[in-house]
CSV table of C-alpha atoms in Angstrom, one decimal:
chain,number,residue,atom,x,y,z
U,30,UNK,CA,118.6,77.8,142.0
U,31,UNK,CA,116.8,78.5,138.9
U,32,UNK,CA,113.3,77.6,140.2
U,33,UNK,CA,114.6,79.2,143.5
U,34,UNK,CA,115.0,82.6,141.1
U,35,UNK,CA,111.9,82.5,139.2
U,36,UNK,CA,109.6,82.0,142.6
U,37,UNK,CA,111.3,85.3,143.5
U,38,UNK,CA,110.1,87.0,140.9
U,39,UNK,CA,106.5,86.6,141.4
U,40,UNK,CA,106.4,88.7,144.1
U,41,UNK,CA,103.5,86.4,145.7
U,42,UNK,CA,105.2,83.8,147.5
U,43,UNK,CA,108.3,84.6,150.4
U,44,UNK,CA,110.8,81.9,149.4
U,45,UNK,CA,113.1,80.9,152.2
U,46,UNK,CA,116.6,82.3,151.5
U,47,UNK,CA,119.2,79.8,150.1
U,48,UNK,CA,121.7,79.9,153.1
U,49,UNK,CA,119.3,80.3,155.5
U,50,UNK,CA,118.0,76.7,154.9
U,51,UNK,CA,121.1,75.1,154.6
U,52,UNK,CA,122.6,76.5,158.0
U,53,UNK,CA,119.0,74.9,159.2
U,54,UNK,CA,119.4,71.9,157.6
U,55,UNK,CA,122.6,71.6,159.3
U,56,UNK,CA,120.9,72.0,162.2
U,57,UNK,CA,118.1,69.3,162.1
U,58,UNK,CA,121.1,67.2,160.7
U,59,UNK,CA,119.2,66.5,157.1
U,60,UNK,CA,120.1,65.6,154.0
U,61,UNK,CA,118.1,65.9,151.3
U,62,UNK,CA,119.6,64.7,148.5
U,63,UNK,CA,117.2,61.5,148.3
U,64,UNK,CA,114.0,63.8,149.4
U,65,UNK,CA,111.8,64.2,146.1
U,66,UNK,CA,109.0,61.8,147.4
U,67,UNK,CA,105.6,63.5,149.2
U,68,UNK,CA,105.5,62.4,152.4
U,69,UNK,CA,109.6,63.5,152.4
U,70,UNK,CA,108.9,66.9,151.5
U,71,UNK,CA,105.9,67.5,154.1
U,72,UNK,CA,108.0,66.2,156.8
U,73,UNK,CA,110.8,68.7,155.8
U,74,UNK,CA,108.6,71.2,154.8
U,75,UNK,CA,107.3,70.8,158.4
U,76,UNK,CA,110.7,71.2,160.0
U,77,UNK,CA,111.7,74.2,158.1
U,78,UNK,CA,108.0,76.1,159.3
U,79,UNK,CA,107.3,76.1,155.4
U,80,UNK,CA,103.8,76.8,153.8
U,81,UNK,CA,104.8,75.2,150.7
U,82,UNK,CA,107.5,72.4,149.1
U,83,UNK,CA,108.3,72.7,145.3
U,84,UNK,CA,110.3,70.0,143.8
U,85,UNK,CA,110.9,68.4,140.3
U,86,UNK,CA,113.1,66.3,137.9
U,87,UNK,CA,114.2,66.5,134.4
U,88,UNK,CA,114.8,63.4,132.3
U,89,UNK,CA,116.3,62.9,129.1
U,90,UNK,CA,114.8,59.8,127.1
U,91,UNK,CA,115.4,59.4,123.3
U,92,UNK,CA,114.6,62.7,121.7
U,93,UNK,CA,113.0,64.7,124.2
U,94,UNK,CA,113.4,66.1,127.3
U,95,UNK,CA,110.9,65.8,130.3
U,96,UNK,CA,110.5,68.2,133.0
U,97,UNK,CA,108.2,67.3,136.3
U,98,UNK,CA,107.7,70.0,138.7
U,99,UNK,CA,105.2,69.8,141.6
U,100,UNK,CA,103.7,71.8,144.4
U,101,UNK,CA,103.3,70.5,147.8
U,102,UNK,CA,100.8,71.8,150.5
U,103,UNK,CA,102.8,71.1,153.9
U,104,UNK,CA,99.6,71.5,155.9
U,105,UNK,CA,97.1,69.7,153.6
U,106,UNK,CA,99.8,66.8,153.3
U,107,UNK,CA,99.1,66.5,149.3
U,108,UNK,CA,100.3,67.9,145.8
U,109,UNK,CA,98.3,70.8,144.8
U,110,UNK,CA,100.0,71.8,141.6
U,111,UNK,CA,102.1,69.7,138.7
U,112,UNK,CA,103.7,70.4,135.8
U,113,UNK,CA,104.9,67.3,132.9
U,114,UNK,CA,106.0,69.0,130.0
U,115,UNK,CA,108.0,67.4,126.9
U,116,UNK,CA,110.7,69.4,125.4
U,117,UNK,CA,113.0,68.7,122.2
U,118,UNK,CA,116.4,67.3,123.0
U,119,UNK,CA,118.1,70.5,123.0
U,120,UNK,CA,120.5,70.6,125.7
U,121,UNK,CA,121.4,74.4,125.3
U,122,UNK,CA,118.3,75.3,126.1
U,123,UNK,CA,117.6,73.7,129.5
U,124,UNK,CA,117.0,76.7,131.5
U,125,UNK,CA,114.3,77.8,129.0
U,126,UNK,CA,112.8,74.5,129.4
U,127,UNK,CA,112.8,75.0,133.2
U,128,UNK,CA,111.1,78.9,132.5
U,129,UNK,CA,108.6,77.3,130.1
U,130,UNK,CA,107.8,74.7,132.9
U,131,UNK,CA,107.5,77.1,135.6
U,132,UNK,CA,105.3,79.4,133.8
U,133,UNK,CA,103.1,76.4,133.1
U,134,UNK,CA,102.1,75.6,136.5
U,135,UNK,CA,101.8,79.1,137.8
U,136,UNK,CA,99.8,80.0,134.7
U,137,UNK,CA,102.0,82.7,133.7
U,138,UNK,CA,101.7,82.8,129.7
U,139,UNK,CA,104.4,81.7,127.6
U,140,UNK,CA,105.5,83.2,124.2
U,141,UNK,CA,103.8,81.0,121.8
U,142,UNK,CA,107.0,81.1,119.5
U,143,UNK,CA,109.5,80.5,122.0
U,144,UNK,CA,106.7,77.1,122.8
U,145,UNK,CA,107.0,75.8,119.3
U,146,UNK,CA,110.9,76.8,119.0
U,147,UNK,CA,111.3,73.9,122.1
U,148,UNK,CA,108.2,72.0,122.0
U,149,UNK,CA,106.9,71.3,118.2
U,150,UNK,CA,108.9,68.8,116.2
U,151,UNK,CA,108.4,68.8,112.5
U,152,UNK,CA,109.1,66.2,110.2
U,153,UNK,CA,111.5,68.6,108.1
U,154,UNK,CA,114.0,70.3,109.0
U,155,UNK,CA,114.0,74.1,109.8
U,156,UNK,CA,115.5,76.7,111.9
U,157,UNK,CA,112.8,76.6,114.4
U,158,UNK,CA,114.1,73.4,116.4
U,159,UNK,CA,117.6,74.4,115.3
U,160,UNK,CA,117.8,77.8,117.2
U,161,UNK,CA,121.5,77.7,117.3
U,162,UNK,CA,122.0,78.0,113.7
U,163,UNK,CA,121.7,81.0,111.6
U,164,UNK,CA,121.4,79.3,108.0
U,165,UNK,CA,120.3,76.1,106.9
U,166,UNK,CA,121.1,74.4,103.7
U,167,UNK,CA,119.5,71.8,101.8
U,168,UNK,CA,120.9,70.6,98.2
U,169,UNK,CA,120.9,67.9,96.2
U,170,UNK,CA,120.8,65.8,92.8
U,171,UNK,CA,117.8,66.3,90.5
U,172,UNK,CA,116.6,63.5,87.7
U,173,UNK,CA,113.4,64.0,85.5
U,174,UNK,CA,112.0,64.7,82.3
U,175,UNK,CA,110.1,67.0,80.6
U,176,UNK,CA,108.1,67.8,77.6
U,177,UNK,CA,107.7,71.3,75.1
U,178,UNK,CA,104.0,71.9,73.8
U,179,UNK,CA,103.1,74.8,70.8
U,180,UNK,CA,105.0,75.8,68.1
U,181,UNK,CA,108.4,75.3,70.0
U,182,UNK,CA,107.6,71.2,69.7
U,183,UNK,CA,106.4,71.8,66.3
U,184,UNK,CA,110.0,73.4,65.6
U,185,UNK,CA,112.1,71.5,67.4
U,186,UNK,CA,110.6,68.1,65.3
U,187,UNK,CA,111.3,69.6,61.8
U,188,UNK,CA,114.4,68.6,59.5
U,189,UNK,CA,117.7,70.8,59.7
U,190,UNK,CA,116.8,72.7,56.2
U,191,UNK,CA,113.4,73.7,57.8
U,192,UNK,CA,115.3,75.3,60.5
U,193,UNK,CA,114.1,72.3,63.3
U,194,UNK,CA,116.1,70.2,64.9
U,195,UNK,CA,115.0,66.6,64.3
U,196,UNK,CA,114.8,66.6,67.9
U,197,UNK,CA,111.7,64.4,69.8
U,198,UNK,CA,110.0,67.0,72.3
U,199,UNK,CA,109.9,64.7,75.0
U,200,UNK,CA,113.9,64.8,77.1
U,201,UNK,CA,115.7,63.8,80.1
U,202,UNK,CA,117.0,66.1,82.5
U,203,UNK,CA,119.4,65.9,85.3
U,204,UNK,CA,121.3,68.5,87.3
U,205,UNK,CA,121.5,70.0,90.9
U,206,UNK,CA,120.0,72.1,93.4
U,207,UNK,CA,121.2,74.4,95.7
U,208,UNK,CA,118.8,76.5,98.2
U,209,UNK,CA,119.0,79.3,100.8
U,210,UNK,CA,116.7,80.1,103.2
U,211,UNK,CA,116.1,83.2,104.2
U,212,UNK,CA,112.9,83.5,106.4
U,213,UNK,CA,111.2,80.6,109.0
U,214,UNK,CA,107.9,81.9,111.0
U,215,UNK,CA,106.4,78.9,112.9
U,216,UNK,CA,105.3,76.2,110.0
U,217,UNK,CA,107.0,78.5,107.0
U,218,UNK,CA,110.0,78.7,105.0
U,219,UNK,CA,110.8,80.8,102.6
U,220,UNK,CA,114.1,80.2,100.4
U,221,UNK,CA,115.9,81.2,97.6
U,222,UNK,CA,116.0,77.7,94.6
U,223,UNK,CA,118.9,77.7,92.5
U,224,UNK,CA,118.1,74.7,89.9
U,225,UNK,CA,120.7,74.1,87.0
U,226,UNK,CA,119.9,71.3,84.7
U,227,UNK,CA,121.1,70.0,81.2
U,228,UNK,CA,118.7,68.7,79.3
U,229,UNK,CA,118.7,65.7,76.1
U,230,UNK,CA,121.9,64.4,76.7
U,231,UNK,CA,119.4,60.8,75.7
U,232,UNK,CA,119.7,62.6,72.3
U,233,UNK,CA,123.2,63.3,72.0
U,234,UNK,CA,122.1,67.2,73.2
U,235,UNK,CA,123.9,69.5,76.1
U,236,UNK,CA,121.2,72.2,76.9
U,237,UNK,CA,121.9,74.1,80.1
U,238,UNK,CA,119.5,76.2,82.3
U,239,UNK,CA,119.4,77.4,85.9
U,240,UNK,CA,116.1,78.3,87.1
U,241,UNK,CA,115.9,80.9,90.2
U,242,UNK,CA,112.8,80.4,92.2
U,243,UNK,CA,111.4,82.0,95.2
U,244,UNK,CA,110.1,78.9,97.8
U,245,UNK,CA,107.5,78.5,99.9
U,246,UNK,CA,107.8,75.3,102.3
U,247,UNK,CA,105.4,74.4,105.3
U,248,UNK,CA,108.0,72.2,107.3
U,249,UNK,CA,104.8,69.9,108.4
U,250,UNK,CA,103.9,68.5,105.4
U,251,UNK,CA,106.7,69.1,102.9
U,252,UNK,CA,104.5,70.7,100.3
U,253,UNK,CA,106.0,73.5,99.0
U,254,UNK,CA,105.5,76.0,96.0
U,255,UNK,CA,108.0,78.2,94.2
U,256,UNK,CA,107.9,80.4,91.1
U,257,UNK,CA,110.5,82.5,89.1
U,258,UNK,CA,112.4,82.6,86.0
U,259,UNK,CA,114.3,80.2,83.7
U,260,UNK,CA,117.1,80.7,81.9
U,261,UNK,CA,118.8,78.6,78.7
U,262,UNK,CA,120.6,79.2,75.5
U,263,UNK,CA,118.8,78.6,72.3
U,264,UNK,CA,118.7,79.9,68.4
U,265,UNK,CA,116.2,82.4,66.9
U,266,UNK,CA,115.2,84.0,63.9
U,267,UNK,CA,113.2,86.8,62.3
U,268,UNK,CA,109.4,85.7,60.9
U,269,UNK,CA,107.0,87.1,58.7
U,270,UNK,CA,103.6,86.9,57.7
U,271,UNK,CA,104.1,87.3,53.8
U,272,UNK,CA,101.0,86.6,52.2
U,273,UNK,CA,99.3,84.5,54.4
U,274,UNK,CA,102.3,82.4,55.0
U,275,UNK,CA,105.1,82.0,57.6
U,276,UNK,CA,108.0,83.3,55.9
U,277,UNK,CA,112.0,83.1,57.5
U,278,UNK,CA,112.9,87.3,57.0
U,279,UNK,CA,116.6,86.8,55.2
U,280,UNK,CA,115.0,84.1,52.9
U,281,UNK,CA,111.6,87.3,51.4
U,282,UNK,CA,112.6,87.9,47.8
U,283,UNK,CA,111.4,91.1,48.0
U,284,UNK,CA,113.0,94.6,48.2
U,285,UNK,CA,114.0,96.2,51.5
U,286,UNK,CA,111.1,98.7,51.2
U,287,UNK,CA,108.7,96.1,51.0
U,288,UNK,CA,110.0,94.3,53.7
U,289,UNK,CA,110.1,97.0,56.2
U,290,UNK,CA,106.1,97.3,55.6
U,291,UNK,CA,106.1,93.7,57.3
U,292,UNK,CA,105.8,93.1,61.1
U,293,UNK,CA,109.0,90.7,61.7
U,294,UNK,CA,109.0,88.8,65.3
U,295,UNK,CA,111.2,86.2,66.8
U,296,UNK,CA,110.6,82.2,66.9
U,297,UNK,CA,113.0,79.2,67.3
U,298,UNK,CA,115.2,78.4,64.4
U,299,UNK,CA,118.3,76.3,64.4
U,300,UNK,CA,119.7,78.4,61.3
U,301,UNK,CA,119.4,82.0,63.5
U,302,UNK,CA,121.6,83.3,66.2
U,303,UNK,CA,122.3,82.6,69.6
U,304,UNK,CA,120.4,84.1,72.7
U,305,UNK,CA,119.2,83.5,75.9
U,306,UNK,CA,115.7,82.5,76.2
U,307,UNK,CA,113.6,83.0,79.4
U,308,UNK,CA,110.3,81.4,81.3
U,309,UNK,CA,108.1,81.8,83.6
U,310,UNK,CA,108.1,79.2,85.9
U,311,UNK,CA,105.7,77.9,88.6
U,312,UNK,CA,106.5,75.0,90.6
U,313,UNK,CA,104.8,72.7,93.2
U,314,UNK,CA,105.8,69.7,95.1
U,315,UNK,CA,106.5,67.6,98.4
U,316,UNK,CA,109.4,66.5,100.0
U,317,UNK,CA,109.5,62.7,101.5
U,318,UNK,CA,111.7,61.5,104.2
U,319,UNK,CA,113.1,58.3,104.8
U,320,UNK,CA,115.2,58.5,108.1
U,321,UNK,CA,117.7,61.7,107.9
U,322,UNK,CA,117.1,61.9,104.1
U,323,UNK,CA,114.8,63.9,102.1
U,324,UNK,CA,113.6,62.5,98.5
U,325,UNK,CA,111.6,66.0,96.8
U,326,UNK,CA,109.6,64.8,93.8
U,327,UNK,CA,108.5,68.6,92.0
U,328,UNK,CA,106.3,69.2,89.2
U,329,UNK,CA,107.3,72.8,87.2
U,330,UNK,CA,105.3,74.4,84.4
U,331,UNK,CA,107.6,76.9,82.3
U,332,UNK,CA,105.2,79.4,80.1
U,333,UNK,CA,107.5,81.6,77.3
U,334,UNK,CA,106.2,83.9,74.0
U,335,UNK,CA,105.7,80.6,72.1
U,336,UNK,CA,105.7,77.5,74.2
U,337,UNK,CA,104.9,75.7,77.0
U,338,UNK,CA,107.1,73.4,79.7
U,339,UNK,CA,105.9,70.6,81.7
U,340,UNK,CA,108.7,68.6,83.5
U,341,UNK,CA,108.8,66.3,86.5
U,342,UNK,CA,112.0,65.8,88.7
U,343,UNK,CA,113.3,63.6,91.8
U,344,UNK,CA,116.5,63.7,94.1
U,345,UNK,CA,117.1,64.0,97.1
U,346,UNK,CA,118.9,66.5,99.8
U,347,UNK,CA,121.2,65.8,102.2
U,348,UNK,CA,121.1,68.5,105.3
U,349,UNK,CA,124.0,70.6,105.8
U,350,UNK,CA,124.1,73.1,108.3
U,351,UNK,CA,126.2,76.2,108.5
U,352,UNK,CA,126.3,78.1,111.8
């Protein structure tokens, strides 16, 4: 009835009305529910005074979905037109599947979207051959380490009365991401990262951060790249320049005049107060499957006023899906 619909609406062909050929059926005394081969359809096609026999079959074998159709020429006694297309398993879209087919072997164009939405497969999931879903989410465990460079590292080495933190620059890291994607066109995603971590517990530390990124994923390969800002606690103090040496502000025996001739700036320092410190944070990666699970391995650089980030981290994401 579908096909029967769609041959209607190229206003090319006259299609034999519905009821008309089953009252004629009934009259030859025909049934054609085992009539799909050739010479079947001529014969019929004969019997009915038609120019033309369409016929066709759809077949559902692992993932996909296969739809035959085929034209046959009553009068030349031979198919003149077929159509083999493979679809994604996606039973709520059959009659699309039928459209796509149809437009296929009358070379009507199809929307190249609505092609890929049924047709292209890629190896990571995305809303593209999920079209029944508004939001997908991916989230997972994160393990790695990373390592502080410039005067941070310096600092964070030195004894407690030097204002470091006898700490090795070099920690483990573990935490847990959550991500929200906002935006698939054809091979892209774009989402939302939400990435908080503790960091040295191997050295009897608990430093939290969360780290909001903005993704870019190409569900074919799993690469992906994502940037944004970090955020942690951490302990600074006023610095000096005083006579061509780093000076800690409260510890200048000088008076107050003289100090407020100095230009005083921030750096780590275990004996200052508490704030929130903040990077910038670039990230790149690829996502590996194995079966229904993905295993991310990312690489991040964080930059900040006076030191630099490099970490490594592996998980992996189990798919949740929220209609």
């Amino acid at each position: 009835n579908f096909i029967r619909m769609e041959l209607e609406k190229l206003d090319s062909l006259e299609v034999l009305d519905r009821y008309e050929t089953i009252q004629q059926l009934r009259k030859i005394n025909v049934d054609i529910k085992d009539c799909y081969n050739k010479s079947c359809l001529v014969d019929l096609g004969k019997r009915l005074n038609c120019k033309y026999m369409i016929s066709g079959t759809m077949e559902a074998l692992g993932n996909s979905i296969f739809v035959t159709l085929r034209l046959v020429d009553v009068e030349q006694n031979k198919i003149t037109q077929t159509s083999l297309t493979e679809f994604i398993r996606l039973e709520a879209e059959i009659t699309t599947m039928l459209k796509v087919a149809f437009n296929k072997m009358f070379n009507v164009p199809n929307e190249e979207i609505l092609l890929n939405k049924l047709t292209v497969k890629y190896d990571y999931e995305n809303q593209l051959n999920n079209p029944n879903k508004t939001r997908i989410q991916l989230g997972g465990p994160r393990f790695g380490v990373t390592s502080l460079f410039g005067n941070d590292a310096a600092i964070l080495q030195k004894n407690y009365e030097d204002g470091g933190f006898k700490l090795n620059p070099y920690m483990t890291q573990m935490g847990y991401q959550l991500e929200l994607h906002y935006l698939n066109e054809k091979r892209v995603q774009v989402l939302l990262e939400f990435i908080g971590l503790l960091t040295g517990l191997e050295q009897r530390q608990f430093i939290p951060s969360l780290s909001i990124l903005n993704g870019f994923r190409d569900s074919k390969t799993g690469y992906e790249l994502g940037f944004g800002f970090s955020f942690a606690p951490t302990t600074e103090d006023y610095f000096v320049n005083y006579k061509g040496a780093e000076k800690r502000y409260d510890d200048l025996n000088i008076s107050e005049a003289e100090k407020q001739t100095l230009a005083k700036y921030k750096q780590l320092d275990k004996r200052g107060t508490t704030t929130i410190s903040t990077a910038f944070v670039v990230a790149f990666g690829r996502t590996f499957k194995s079966g229904r699970i993905n295993l991310p391995v990312n690489m991040y650089i964080a930059t900040a006023a006076n030191s630099l980030r490099v970490g490594l981290t592996i998980g992996w994401n189990a798919k949740k899906i929220n209609s």
